[in-house]
Amino acid sequence: MHLAGKHILVGISGGIAAYKIPELIRLLKKAGAEVKVTTTKNALQFVTNLTLQTLSGYPVYSDVFASINEHSTEHISLPDWADLMVIAPATANVINKMAHGIADDALTTTFCAMRKPVVIAPAMNDKMYLSPATQASLRTLSEWENITLLDCASGELACGTTGRGRMQEVNIIAETIEYALTEKKLQNKQILITAGPTQEQLDPVRYISNYSTGKMGYALARACLMQGADVSLVSGPTNLQVLSMPLFLQEKQVHLYNVCSAQEMYLSCETIFPKADITILCAAVADFTPTNIADKKIKKESGQTEMTLSLSTTIDIAATLGAKKRDNQIVVGFALETDHEKEHALEKMQKKNLNFIVLNSLRDSGAGFGHDTNKVTILSNDGEEKNFPLMSKEEVAQIIVSHTLLP
Ligand code: C5P
C-alpha cells in the first residue's frame, strides 16, 4: 500500500469496533500517511484519547469548544489539511446525522465541512443497520460524489447475535482509502490479466509445475482495480488473495477465474479476450504437458532406475491471442530469461504480436519467481526500451501500468 505524504483524517464514532482503529492508524502511517484524529465524545468510551494521540502524534479533536490551536477552528482547518477523511466505525447515529447535514459535535461538524474524498465504514447492530432510516441515509450518502461507502460485513455482533452489521476489517478499510485517493485513469477499461503457474496433471496425485507464486500478476490486478478498471484475473493455483472491496450496493472487485492447466487458462482467456481493451499475460504457463494423464497412480516397478515421460506442447496463449488482436487492443507479455535476455524478449514480442514485453532476468538477484521485488525492462514494439531498478512488485505494477496502458 502506498500513501506516502497523504494527510488522512480519521473520524471515530462510538461503536465497539472503535477498538480496532488504533490498528488502522498504524497501517496508514506504515503506508506513509500522516494521520490526525477526530472523534465523537462517545468514541472515547471505547478507545482512549491518549492511545489515539500517541499513535497519530497529534492532539485529538473531540470537543468543539476546547481549542487545540487557539488561532484556528479545527472543524474547518482539519478538512483543509486532510486529503481524505475516513469515518470508522460510523454508527447509525452518525450516519443518520451526516446524511442530513446535522453538525452537532466535532466529528459531524468536520464532516459537514469536508469536500474532499470521504470513506465511511459503518458498524452497528443488524436491526439498526436494516432500519429504514439508516438504509435511506446510507443510500443518500452513497450517491454523494466524494463518498466511498463500505457495506457492513456479516458475522458475530457485539450484542451476541449474528447478522449484517460488523465493520469491515481494517485492511479492507485501508485498501478502500487508497482506492478513494487514486485517480481513475483506467475507468471503463476492461483488463484481462493472467497470473501464477499452471499445473499439468500427470496422474491422480502428481503434476508438473514451476516456481511462479502469482505475486506480480496479483499486484497488477490490484493496481488496475485501484485505477478504476474492470479486471478479470485468470489465475493458476496460488496462495494469494484477490482484492475485493465490499461497497454499499456494489462490490468493487477483481473477477477471479481459477484454473489449473495451460489449456484451462487458455479457455478462460479465449472467452474474456474479445472484450478486453488491455491484456497482460503475466502467468508462467507450462510449455509442455503430459501427453496422457494416467488414470491410476504411476507405480515404481522394482528395480526400475529411470522413467521417461512423453510431453506435448501446450497452446501458446500469448501467441494465439496476439494473432487475434484487433488494432484497438493492447497485449502485454512477460519474458523471464536466463541468457541473451533482450534478444529473446524482442523475438517473443514479435512472434507473439505483442505491443509490449516486460523482461526480467533470473540473473538479477531479487527479480523473478517468489520474491517480493522485481527488476524489469519494458520493451515496446516501436523500439522503445526502458530500464528500471529493483523495486517492490507493487511499484513494478504501477510502472507497467503507467508505461504500457496509459497514453
Ligand atoms: O515463450 P515464453 O513462455 O517464454 O513467453 C512468455 C510469455 O508468453 C508470457 O507473457 C507468458 O504468459 C506467455 N505464454 C503463454 N502461453 C504459453 C507460454 C507462455 O501465454 N503457453
XYZ file of C-alpha atoms and ligand atoms in Angstrom:
428
model
C 0.000 0.000 0.000
C 1.255 3.423 -0.921
C 0.012 6.536 0.884
C 3.256 8.487 1.078
C 2.694 12.118 2.015
C -1.097 11.789 2.189
C -2.952 13.550 5.000
C -5.666 11.327 6.404
C -8.211 12.442 8.949
C -9.628 9.519 10.921
C -13.101 10.127 12.383
C -14.176 7.680 15.094
C -17.717 7.383 16.425
C -18.935 5.457 19.431
C -19.245 1.806 18.442
C -17.382 -1.164 19.886
C -15.402 -1.517 16.614
C -13.580 1.675 17.680
C -11.120 -0.618 19.465
C -9.766 -1.628 16.026
C -8.973 1.911 14.891
C -5.533 2.212 16.540
C -4.530 -0.652 14.214
C -5.921 1.259 11.219
C -3.897 4.324 12.235
C -0.738 2.194 12.379
C -1.456 0.698 8.944
C -1.976 4.133 7.417
C 1.194 5.506 8.984
C 3.167 2.466 7.862
C 1.973 3.179 4.314
C 3.480 6.674 4.608
C 0.429 8.761 5.546
C 0.177 11.486 8.164
C -2.828 10.907 10.391
C -4.948 13.179 12.567
C -7.968 12.068 14.567
C -11.383 13.483 15.374
C -13.916 11.602 17.499
C -17.374 11.875 18.960
C -17.500 12.088 22.749
C -18.864 8.530 22.932
C -15.979 7.096 20.909
C -13.661 7.945 23.800
C -15.570 5.412 25.916
C -14.121 2.693 23.655
C -10.641 3.975 22.836
C -8.630 6.466 24.823
C -7.535 9.923 23.823
C -4.014 9.005 24.936
C -3.844 5.968 22.595
C -5.046 7.994 19.613
C -2.794 10.945 20.354
C 0.253 8.710 20.836
C -0.295 6.755 17.633
C -1.183 9.712 15.436
C 1.345 12.095 17.001
C -1.236 14.903 17.096
C -3.824 16.144 19.621
C -7.247 14.539 19.126
C -10.160 16.788 18.176
C -13.198 15.692 20.198
C -14.562 18.853 21.730
C -15.743 21.722 19.552
C -15.238 24.232 22.341
C -11.804 23.170 23.584
C -9.474 24.720 21.052
C -6.395 22.646 20.210
C -4.779 25.532 18.410
C -6.000 28.887 19.620
C -5.703 30.518 16.193
C -7.835 28.092 14.221
C -11.201 26.440 14.183
C -10.454 22.751 13.804
C -13.682 21.794 12.042
C -12.511 23.998 9.153
C -8.737 23.627 9.400
C -8.846 19.805 9.597
C -10.824 19.348 6.336
C -8.439 21.854 4.730
C -5.441 19.837 5.957
C -6.831 16.412 5.010
C -6.633 14.767 1.577
C -9.234 12.266 2.769
C -11.441 11.664 5.790
C -12.317 8.150 6.910
C -15.146 7.606 9.363
C -14.752 4.258 11.079
C -16.687 2.966 12.796
C -19.644 5.026 11.600
C -22.579 4.372 13.945
C -26.256 4.529 12.931
C -26.497 7.823 14.818
C -23.584 9.424 12.973
C -24.674 8.049 9.570
C -28.185 9.432 10.000
C -26.804 12.782 11.130
C -24.238 13.036 8.316
C -26.832 12.263 5.649
C -28.995 15.124 6.891
C -26.321 17.744 7.420
C -26.606 17.697 11.193
C -23.386 19.007 12.686
C -23.621 18.943 16.462
C -20.217 17.668 17.572
C -16.562 17.694 16.499
C -16.821 14.744 14.071
C -20.080 15.627 12.319
C -19.167 19.328 12.116
C -15.840 18.418 10.500
C -17.577 16.000 8.094
C -20.053 18.702 7.096
C -17.150 20.934 6.025
C -15.297 18.134 4.160
C -15.486 18.469 0.364
C -12.649 16.059 -0.439
C -12.864 12.221 -0.586
C -14.514 10.517 2.373
C -14.550 6.783 3.158
C -17.238 5.546 5.532
C -17.151 2.164 7.295
C -20.466 1.619 9.110
C -20.781 -0.664 12.136
C -23.861 -1.323 14.222
C -26.392 -3.902 15.360
C -28.095 -5.620 12.401
C -31.547 -4.261 13.284
C -30.196 -0.713 13.424
C -28.437 -1.328 10.086
C -31.658 -2.541 8.486
C -33.826 0.235 9.926
C -35.464 2.222 7.110
C -33.893 5.435 8.411
C -30.346 4.017 8.308
C -30.854 2.404 4.897
C -32.213 5.671 3.483
C -29.264 7.606 4.912
C -26.798 5.072 3.511
C -28.389 5.386 0.077
C -28.168 9.181 0.312
C -24.506 9.115 1.318
C -23.589 6.535 -1.344
C -24.817 8.960 -4.015
C -22.514 11.799 -2.959
C -19.655 12.014 -5.375
C -16.899 12.374 -2.779
C -18.067 9.437 -0.650
C -16.933 5.813 -0.891
C -19.275 3.870 1.354
C -18.277 0.434 2.583
C -21.026 -2.028 3.356
C -21.206 -3.760 6.727
C -19.859 -7.299 6.896
C -21.932 -10.209 8.186
C -20.881 -12.145 11.244
C -20.862 -12.158 15.006
C -22.022 -8.868 16.534
C -21.065 -7.402 19.912
C -24.628 -7.862 21.190
C -24.217 -11.647 20.901
C -26.271 -12.152 17.735
C -25.113 -12.864 14.206
C -26.043 -10.627 11.298
C -25.027 -7.831 8.959
C -23.543 -5.007 10.969
C -19.847 -5.688 11.503
C -17.331 -3.090 10.461
C -15.116 -4.222 7.559
C -11.644 -5.282 8.688
C -9.079 -2.502 8.900
C -7.008 -3.836 5.984
C -10.087 -3.553 3.732
C -10.730 -0.028 5.038
C -7.097 0.870 4.276
C -7.367 -0.560 0.727
C -10.563 1.432 0.214
C -8.767 4.598 1.342
C -6.079 4.040 -1.296
C -8.813 3.324 -3.849
C -10.645 6.568 -2.989
C -7.410 8.545 -3.356
C -6.299 7.043 -6.663
C -7.076 8.854 -9.895
C -9.312 6.654 -12.058
C -7.181 6.699 -15.209
C -8.425 3.256 -16.306
C -12.141 3.903 -15.726
C -14.314 1.838 -18.110
C -11.313 -0.183 -19.324
C -11.702 -3.956 -19.461
C -8.448 -5.608 -18.454
C -7.550 -9.286 -18.666
C -4.591 -10.477 -16.586
C -3.110 -13.968 -16.304
C -1.106 -14.856 -13.192
C 0.652 -17.663 -11.383
C 1.879 -21.047 -12.547
C -0.071 -23.742 -14.341
C -0.250 -27.326 -13.128
C -0.092 -30.036 -15.768
C -1.525 -33.270 -14.438
C 0.471 -36.471 -14.738
C -1.649 -38.911 -12.758
C -4.270 -38.567 -9.969
C -1.615 -37.448 -7.442
C 1.098 -35.660 -9.447
C 1.561 -32.651 -11.669
C 4.313 -30.683 -13.402
C 4.549 -27.018 -12.487
C 7.010 -24.139 -11.879
C 8.080 -21.726 -9.131
C 5.718 -18.860 -10.025
C 3.791 -17.512 -7.000
C 1.489 -15.126 -8.892
C 2.663 -12.068 -6.907
C 3.391 -9.946 -9.985
C 0.052 -10.698 -11.666
C -1.950 -10.079 -8.474
C -0.083 -6.782 -7.917
C -1.013 -5.786 -11.483
C -4.657 -6.722 -10.913
C -4.727 -4.605 -7.753
C -3.052 -1.614 -9.474
C -5.579 -1.741 -12.336
C -8.568 -2.071 -9.974
C -7.311 0.912 -7.952
C -7.339 2.989 -11.164
C -10.958 2.087 -11.825
C -10.563 -0.727 -14.393
C -12.841 -3.741 -14.677
C -10.303 -6.517 -14.083
C -10.598 -10.227 -14.943
C -7.788 -12.240 -13.366
C -7.241 -15.732 -14.736
C -5.086 -17.362 -12.117
C -3.266 -20.632 -11.829
C -3.056 -22.139 -8.312
C -1.579 -19.613 -5.828
C -1.875 -18.806 -2.123
C -2.773 -15.211 -2.839
C -5.953 -13.329 -2.066
C -7.632 -11.254 -4.668
C -8.623 -7.709 -3.749
C -12.281 -7.089 -3.114
C -13.900 -4.012 -1.568
C -17.497 -4.574 -0.424
C -19.104 -1.214 -1.154
C -22.720 -0.365 -0.342
C -24.961 -1.859 -3.079
C -21.957 -2.981 -5.161
C -18.776 -4.987 -4.838
C -15.646 -3.368 -6.259
C -13.611 -6.414 -7.078
C -11.243 -8.249 -9.328
C -13.187 -11.010 -11.130
C -11.233 -14.156 -10.387
C -11.148 -17.210 -12.668
C -9.304 -20.113 -11.041
C -7.683 -22.539 -13.451
C -5.088 -25.307 -13.267
C -3.693 -26.301 -16.636
C -2.461 -24.242 -19.601
C -5.446 -25.497 -21.579
C -7.917 -24.330 -18.898
C -6.132 -20.983 -18.721
C -6.438 -20.608 -22.485
C -10.157 -21.461 -22.482
C -10.873 -18.788 -19.857
C -8.753 -16.205 -21.695
C -10.368 -17.010 -25.028
C -13.831 -16.071 -23.747
C -12.687 -12.881 -21.988
C -10.208 -11.624 -24.618
C -12.655 -10.265 -27.246
C -13.992 -7.653 -24.823
C -10.620 -6.837 -23.214
C -9.142 -3.439 -24.063
C -5.890 -4.499 -22.458
C -4.456 -7.958 -21.804
C -1.458 -8.553 -19.550
C -0.063 -12.076 -19.757
C 1.941 -12.476 -16.609
C 1.358 -16.197 -15.941
C 4.193 -18.691 -16.138
C 2.367 -21.046 -18.462
C 3.762 -24.545 -18.930
C 5.175 -25.066 -22.407
C 4.731 -28.838 -22.189
C 2.055 -31.069 -20.706
C 1.958 -34.868 -20.261
C 0.677 -36.418 -23.487
C -1.535 -38.779 -21.486
C -2.890 -38.405 -17.955
C -2.634 -41.782 -16.227
C -5.943 -42.727 -14.602
C -4.148 -44.547 -11.771
C -1.080 -43.513 -9.772
C 2.026 -44.359 -11.791
C 3.861 -47.093 -9.845
C 7.578 -47.574 -9.478
C 8.466 -51.107 -10.626
C 11.005 -52.972 -8.526
C 14.488 -52.426 -9.937
C 13.341 -49.507 -12.083
C 16.094 -46.838 -12.381
C 14.606 -44.359 -14.767
C 11.365 -43.161 -16.189
C 10.595 -41.364 -19.423
C 7.654 -39.031 -19.760
C 6.035 -38.185 -23.033
C 5.147 -34.488 -23.181
C 3.288 -32.490 -25.801
C 3.457 -28.740 -26.342
C 0.675 -26.642 -24.823
C -1.154 -23.901 -26.621
C 0.794 -20.619 -26.552
C -1.854 -18.329 -25.091
C 0.066 -15.121 -25.832
C 0.718 -16.067 -29.470
C -2.866 -17.260 -30.039
C -4.418 -14.115 -28.551
C -1.763 -11.940 -30.215
C -2.788 -13.342 -33.606
C -6.419 -12.355 -32.940
C -5.561 -8.916 -31.584
C -7.551 -6.015 -33.005
C -5.888 -2.607 -33.581
C -7.658 -1.136 -30.563
C -6.411 -3.853 -28.201
C -3.147 -3.793 -26.261
C -1.397 -7.034 -25.300
C 1.499 -7.046 -22.856
C 3.621 -10.165 -22.387
C 6.344 -11.144 -19.953
C 9.673 -12.774 -20.604
C 11.673 -14.383 -17.839
C 15.052 -15.232 -19.268
C 18.349 -16.683 -18.108
C 20.561 -15.711 -21.067
C 20.530 -13.467 -24.188
C 17.676 -11.732 -22.379
C 16.908 -8.777 -24.635
C 17.347 -10.758 -27.835
C 14.911 -13.463 -26.670
C 12.404 -10.918 -25.388
C 12.370 -8.956 -28.657
C 11.927 -12.158 -30.615
C 8.963 -13.166 -28.413
C 7.315 -9.776 -28.708
C 7.453 -10.032 -32.478
C 6.471 -13.703 -32.752
C 3.513 -13.317 -30.397
C 2.408 -9.979 -31.873
C 2.609 -8.143 -28.530
C 2.613 -4.363 -28.021
C 4.993 -4.569 -25.063
C 7.107 -7.158 -23.349
C 8.263 -6.914 -19.743
C 11.623 -8.567 -19.357
C 13.085 -9.868 -16.138
C 16.241 -11.857 -15.820
C 16.869 -14.694 -13.391
C 20.460 -13.402 -13.315
C 19.321 -10.304 -11.358
C 19.105 -11.092 -7.650
C 15.720 -10.231 -6.146
C 13.948 -10.497 -9.515
C 11.547 -13.125 -10.816
C 9.847 -16.036 -9.049
C 8.733 -15.792 -5.432
C 10.473 -12.543 -4.494
C 8.517 -9.514 -3.299
C 10.722 -7.425 -5.564
C 11.377 -7.348 -9.289
C 13.713 -5.621 -11.727
C 12.309 -5.117 -15.187
C 12.980 -3.687 -18.607
C 9.966 -2.707 -20.687
C 10.388 -3.094 -24.446
C 7.807 -1.770 -26.866
C 7.096 -2.850 -30.419
C 8.004 0.620 -31.658
C 11.571 0.125 -30.466
C 11.491 1.886 -27.102
C 13.378 0.420 -24.148
C 13.010 1.470 -20.515
C 15.134 0.016 -17.716
C 14.045 0.186 -14.091
C 15.904 -0.545 -10.854
C 14.959 -3.250 -8.329
C 11.687 -2.297 -6.636
C 8.678 -3.904 -4.941
C 6.262 -5.819 -7.185
C 3.592 -3.252 -6.221
C 5.806 -0.476 -7.584
C 6.679 -2.517 -10.680
C 2.940 -2.971 -11.275
C 2.452 0.821 -11.144
C 5.305 1.298 -13.612
C 3.951 -1.309 -16.019
C 0.514 0.316 -15.874
C 1.843 3.819 -16.453
C 4.286 2.834 -19.223
C 2.146 0.444 -21.185
C -1.523 1.195 -20.506
C -1.748 4.948 -20.120
C -1.380 7.253 -23.092
O 7.657 -18.183 -24.747
P 7.586 -17.859 -23.333
O 6.839 -18.824 -22.489
O 8.881 -17.516 -22.672
O 6.745 -16.463 -23.346
C 6.402 -15.782 -22.214
C 5.131 -15.027 -22.418
O 4.181 -15.822 -23.113
C 4.465 -14.668 -21.110
O 3.739 -13.481 -21.314
C 3.552 -15.855 -20.869
O 2.481 -15.532 -20.017
C 3.115 -16.198 -22.273
N 2.842 -17.622 -22.530
C 1.588 -18.006 -22.882
N 1.296 -19.307 -23.185
C 2.261 -20.252 -23.152
C 3.550 -19.874 -22.784
C 3.812 -18.547 -22.485
O 0.705 -17.140 -22.892
N 1.941 -21.485 -23.418
